[in-house]
CSV table of C-alpha atoms in Angstrom, one decimal:
chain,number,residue,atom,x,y,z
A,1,UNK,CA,7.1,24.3,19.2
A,2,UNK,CA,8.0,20.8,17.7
A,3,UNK,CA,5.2,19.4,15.5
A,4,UNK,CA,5.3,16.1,13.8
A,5,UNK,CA,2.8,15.4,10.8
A,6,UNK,CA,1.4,11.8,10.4
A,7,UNK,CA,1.2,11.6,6.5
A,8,UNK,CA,0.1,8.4,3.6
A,9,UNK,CA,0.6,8.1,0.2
A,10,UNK,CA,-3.4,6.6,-1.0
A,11,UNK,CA,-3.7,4.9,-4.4
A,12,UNK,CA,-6.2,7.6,-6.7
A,13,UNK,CA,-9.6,6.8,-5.6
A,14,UNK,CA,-10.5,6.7,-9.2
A,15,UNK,CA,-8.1,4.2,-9.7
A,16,UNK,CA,-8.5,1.7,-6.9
A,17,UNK,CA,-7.6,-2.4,-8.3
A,18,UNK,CA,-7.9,-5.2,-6.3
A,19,UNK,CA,-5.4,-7.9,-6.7
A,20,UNK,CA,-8.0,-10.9,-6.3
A,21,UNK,CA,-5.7,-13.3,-5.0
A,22,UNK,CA,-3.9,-11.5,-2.2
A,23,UNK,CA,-7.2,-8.8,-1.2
A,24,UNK,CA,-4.5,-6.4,-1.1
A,25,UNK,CA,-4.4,-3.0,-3.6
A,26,UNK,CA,-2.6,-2.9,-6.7
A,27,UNK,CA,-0.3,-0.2,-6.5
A,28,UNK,CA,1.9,-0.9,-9.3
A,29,UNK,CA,1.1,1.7,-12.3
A,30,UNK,CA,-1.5,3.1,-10.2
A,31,UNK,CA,-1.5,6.9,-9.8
A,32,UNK,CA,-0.9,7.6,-5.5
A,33,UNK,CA,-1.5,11.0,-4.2
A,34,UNK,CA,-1.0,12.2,-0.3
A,35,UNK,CA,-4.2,11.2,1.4
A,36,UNK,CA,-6.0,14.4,1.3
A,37,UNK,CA,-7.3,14.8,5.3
A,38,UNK,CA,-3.5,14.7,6.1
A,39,UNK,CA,-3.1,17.2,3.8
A,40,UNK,CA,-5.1,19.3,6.1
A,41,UNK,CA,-2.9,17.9,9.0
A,42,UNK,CA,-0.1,19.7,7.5
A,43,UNK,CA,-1.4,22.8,6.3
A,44,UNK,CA,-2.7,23.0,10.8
A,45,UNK,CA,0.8,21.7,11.8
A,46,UNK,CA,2.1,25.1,9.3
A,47,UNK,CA,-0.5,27.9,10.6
A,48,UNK,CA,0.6,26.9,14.5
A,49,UNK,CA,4.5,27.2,13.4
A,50,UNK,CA,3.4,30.4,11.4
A,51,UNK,CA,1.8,31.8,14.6
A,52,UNK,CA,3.8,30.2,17.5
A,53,UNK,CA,7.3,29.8,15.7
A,54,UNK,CA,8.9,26.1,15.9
A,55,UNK,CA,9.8,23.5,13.1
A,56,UNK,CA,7.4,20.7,11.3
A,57,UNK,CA,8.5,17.2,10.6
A,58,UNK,CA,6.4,15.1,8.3
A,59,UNK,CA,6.8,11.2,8.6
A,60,UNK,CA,5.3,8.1,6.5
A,61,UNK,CA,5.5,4.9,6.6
A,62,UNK,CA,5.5,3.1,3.2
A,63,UNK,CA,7.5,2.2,0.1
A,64,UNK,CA,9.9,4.4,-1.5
A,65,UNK,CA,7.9,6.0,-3.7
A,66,UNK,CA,5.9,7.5,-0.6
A,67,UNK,CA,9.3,10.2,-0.8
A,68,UNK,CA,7.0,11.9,-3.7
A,69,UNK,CA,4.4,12.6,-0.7
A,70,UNK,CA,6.7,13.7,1.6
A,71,UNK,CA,8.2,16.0,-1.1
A,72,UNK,CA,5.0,17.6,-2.0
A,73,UNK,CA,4.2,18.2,2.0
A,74,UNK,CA,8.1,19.7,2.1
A,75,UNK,CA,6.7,22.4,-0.8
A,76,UNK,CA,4.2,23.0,1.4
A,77,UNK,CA,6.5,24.2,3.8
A,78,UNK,CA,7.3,21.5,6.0
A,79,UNK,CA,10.6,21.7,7.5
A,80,UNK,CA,12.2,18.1,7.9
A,81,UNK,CA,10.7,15.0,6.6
A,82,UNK,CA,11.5,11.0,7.7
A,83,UNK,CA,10.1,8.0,5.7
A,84,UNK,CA,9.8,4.8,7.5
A,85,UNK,CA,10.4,2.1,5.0
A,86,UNK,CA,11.5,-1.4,5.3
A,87,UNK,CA,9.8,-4.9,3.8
A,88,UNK,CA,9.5,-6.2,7.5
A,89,UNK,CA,6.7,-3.4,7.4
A,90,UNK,CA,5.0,-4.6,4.3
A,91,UNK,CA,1.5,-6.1,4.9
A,92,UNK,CA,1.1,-4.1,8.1
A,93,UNK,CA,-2.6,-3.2,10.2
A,94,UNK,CA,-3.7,0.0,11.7
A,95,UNK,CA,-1.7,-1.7,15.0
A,96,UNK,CA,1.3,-2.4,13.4
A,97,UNK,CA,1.0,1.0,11.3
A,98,UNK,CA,0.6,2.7,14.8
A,99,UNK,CA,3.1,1.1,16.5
A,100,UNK,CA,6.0,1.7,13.9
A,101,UNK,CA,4.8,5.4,13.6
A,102,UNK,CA,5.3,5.6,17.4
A,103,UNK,CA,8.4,4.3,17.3
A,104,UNK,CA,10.0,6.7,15.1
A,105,UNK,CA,8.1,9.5,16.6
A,106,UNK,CA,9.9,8.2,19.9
A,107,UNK,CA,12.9,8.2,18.3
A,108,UNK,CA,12.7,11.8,17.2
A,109,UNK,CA,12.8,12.5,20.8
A,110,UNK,CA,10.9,15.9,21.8
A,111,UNK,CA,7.7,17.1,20.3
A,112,UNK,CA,4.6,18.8,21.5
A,113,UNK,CA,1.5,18.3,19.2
A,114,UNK,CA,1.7,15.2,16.4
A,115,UNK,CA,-1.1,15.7,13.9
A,116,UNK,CA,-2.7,13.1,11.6
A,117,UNK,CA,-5.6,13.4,9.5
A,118,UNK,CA,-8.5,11.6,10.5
A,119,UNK,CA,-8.4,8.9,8.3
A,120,UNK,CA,-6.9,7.5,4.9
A,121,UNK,CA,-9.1,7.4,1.9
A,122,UNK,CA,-7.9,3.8,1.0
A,123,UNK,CA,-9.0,2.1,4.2
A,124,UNK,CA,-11.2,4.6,5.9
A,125,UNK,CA,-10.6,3.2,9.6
A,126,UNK,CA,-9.4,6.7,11.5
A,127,UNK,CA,-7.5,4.1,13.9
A,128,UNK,CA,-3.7,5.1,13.0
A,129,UNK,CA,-4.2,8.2,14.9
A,130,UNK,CA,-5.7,7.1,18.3
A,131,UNK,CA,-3.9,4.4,17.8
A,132,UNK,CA,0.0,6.1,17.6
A,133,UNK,CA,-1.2,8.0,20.9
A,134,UNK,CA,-2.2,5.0,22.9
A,135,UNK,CA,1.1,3.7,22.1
A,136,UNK,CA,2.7,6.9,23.2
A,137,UNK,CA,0.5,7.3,26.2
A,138,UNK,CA,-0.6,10.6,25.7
A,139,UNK,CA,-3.7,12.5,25.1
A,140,UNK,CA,-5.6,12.2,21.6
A,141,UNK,CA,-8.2,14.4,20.3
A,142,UNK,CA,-10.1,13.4,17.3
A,143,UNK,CA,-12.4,14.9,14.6
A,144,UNK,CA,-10.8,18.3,15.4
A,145,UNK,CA,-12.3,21.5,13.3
A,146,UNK,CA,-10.4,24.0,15.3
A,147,UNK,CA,-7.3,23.9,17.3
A,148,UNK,CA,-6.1,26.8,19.6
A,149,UNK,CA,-2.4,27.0,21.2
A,150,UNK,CA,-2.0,28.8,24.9
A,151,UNK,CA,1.4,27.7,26.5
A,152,UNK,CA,1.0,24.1,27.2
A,153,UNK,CA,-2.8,24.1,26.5
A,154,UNK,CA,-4.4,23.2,23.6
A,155,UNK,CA,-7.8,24.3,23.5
A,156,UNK,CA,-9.7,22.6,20.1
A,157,UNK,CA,-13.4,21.9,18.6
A,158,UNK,CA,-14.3,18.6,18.0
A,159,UNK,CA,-17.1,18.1,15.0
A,160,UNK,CA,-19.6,16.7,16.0
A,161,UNK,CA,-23.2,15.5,13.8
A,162,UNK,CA,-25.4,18.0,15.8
A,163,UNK,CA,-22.4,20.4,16.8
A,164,UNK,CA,-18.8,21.5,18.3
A,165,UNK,CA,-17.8,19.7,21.5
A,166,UNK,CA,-15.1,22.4,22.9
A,167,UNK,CA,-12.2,20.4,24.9
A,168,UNK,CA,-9.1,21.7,26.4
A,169,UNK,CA,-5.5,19.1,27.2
A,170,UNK,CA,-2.2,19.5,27.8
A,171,UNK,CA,0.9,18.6,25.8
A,172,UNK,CA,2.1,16.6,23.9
A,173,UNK,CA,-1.1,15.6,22.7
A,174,UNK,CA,-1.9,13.8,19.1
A,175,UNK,CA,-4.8,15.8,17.1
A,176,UNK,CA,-6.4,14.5,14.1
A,177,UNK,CA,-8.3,16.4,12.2
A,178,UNK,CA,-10.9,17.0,9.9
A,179,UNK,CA,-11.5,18.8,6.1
A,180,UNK,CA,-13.4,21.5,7.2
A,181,UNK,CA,-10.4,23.0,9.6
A,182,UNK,CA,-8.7,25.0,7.0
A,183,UNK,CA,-8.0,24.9,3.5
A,184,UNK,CA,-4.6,23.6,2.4
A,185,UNK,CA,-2.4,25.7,1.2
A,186,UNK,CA,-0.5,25.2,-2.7
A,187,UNK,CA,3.0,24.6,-3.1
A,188,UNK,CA,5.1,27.8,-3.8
A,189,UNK,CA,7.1,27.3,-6.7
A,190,UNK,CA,10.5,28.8,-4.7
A,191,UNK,CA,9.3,25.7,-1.9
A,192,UNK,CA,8.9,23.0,-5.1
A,193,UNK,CA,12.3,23.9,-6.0
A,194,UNK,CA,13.8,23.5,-2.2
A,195,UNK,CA,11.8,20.0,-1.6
A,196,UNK,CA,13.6,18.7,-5.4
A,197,UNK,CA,16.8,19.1,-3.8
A,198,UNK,CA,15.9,17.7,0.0
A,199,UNK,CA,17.1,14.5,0.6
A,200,UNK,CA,14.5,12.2,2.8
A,201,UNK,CA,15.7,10.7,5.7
A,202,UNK,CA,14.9,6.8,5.6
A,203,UNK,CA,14.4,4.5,8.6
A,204,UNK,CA,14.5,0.7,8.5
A,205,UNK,CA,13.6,-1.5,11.4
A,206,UNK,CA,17.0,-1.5,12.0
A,207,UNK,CA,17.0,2.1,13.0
A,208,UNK,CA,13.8,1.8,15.6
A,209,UNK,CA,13.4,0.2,18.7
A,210,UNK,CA,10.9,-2.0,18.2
A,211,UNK,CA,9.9,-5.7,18.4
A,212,UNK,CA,10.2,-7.4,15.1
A,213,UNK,CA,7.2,-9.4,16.1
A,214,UNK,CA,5.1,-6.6,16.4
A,215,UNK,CA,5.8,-5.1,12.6
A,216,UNK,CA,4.4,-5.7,9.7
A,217,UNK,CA,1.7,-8.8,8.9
A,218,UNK,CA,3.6,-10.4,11.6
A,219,UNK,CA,1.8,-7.7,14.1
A,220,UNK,CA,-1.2,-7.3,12.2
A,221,UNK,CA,-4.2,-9.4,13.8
A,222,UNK,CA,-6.2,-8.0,11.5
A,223,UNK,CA,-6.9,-10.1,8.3
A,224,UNK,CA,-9.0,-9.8,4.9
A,225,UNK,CA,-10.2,-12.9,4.3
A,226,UNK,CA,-12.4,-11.8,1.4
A,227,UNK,CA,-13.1,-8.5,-0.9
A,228,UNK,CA,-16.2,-8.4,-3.6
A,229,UNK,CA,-18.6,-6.3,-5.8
A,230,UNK,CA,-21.5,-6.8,-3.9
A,231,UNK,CA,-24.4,-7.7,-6.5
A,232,UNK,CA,-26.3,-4.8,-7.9
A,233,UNK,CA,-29.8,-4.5,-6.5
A,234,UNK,CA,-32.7,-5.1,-8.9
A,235,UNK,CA,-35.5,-2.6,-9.2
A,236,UNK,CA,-38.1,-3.0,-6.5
A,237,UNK,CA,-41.8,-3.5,-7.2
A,238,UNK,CA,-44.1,-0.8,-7.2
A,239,UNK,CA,-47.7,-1.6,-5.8
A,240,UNK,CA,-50.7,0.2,-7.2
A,241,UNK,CA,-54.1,-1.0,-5.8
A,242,UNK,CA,-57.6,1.0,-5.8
A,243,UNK,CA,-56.8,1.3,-1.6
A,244,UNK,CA,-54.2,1.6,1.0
A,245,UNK,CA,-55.6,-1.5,2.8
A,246,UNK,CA,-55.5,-3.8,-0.8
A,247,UNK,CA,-51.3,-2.4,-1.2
A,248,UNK,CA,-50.7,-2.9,2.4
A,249,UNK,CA,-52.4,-6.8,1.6
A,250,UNK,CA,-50.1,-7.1,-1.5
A,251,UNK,CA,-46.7,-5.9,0.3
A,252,UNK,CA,-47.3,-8.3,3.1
A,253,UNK,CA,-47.7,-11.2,0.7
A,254,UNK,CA,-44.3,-10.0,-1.4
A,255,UNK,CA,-42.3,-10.2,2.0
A,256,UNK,CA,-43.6,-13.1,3.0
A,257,UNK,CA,-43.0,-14.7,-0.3
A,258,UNK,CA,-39.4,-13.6,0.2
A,259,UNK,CA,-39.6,-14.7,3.2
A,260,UNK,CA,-38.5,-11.4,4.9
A,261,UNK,CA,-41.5,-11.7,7.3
């Protein structure tokens, strides 16, 4: 079984900075971690190539330093990972992100089941995943808590608010998934030494087959115009009247005051 891992290197949560000029993170000197829902991609992507034998390629897209992700997801246990890197990339959308992910995925040639967590903790859109499939024009399942391999078929769980919506589809399929499907496993110290020595594969636009138009902020319809601190909210005001009728009177005359009614 060939499975590919959709992974991100995400700035710290704790640690976010906006650059106020651009609206785009500061990532310079800020701590970046592998976003922790793919994480849980890879540690499913393992358990199937555990059970059902097969190999595990993890790609990301992003600047050299995403190599560190790709490394720890190698100590993991991956077998083979590809980062996607090239400035023509730089500035890129969940469209462009998706359709430069499909390329190289393309490009890898065979695979059965390409999992992605189900969304980055930086952006918080779950739209790369879909996304990479509609560009591949296969089957997606999202919001996946269980994932069951029988031949071709892929039998999974989706989460839902008030439940588990059971599916079944055919590969290849993309699955994205979310925390509660297993628990990821640590590095081994004997796989930490192996993924020091890998060398990572890098891809430039040059190596794709793709339309320069579509990459990067040059493919990215999508545009911050504006991020901010919304303003704190002041304390609201607590009526106390002798009866419910003489608060009821009060609250009214408060919202229309602020004219809210």
């Amino acid at each position: 079984m060939d499975i590919v891992v959709c992974v991100k290197q995400v700035p710290d949560t704790t640690e976010v900075k906006i650059d106020p000029a651009t609206n785009t993170l500061i990532r310079q000197g800020v701590p970046s971690i592998v976003n922790p829902f793919d994480k849980n991609a890879v540690e499913a992507a393992l358990q199937l190539k555990e059970k059902h034998g097969g190999k595990v390629t993890v790609i990301s897209m992003g600047p050299p330093q995403a190599k560190e992700a790709l490394k720890e997801c190698l100590a993991m246990g991956a077998d083979t990972a590809i980062l996607i890197s090239d400035r023509k990339f730089g500035g890129a959308d969940t469209l462009a992100t998706s359709y430069t992910l499909a390329a190289a995925i393309r490009k890898l040639g065979t695979y059965d089941i390409i999992f992605c967590g189900k969304q980055a903790i930086d952006g918080d859109t779950a739209q790369v995943g879909p996304e990479t499939a509609e560009h591949l024009g296969i089957a997606q399942a999202t919001y996946v808590a269980k994932i069951d391999v029988n031949g071709d078929t892929v039998r999974f769980e989706r989460e839902q608010e008030e439940g588990y919506e059971v599916l079944e589809a055919k590969m290849p399929l993309l699955v994205s998934v979310v925390k509660s499907i297993n628990e990821p496993r640590y590095p081994s110290i004997k796989g930490t030494m192996r993924a020091n020595r890998a060398e990572i594969t890098v891809w430039t636009a040059d190596d794709l087959v793709v339309e320069e138009q579509k990459l990067g902020l040059k493919g990215s319809p999508t545009q911050v115009r504006r991020i901010f601190t919304p303003a704190q909210r002041t304390q609201g005001v607590i009526i106390q009247k002798d009866t419910a009728r003489e608060c009821v009177a009060e609250l009214i005359q408060n919202l229309s005051e602020a004219k809210i009614v």
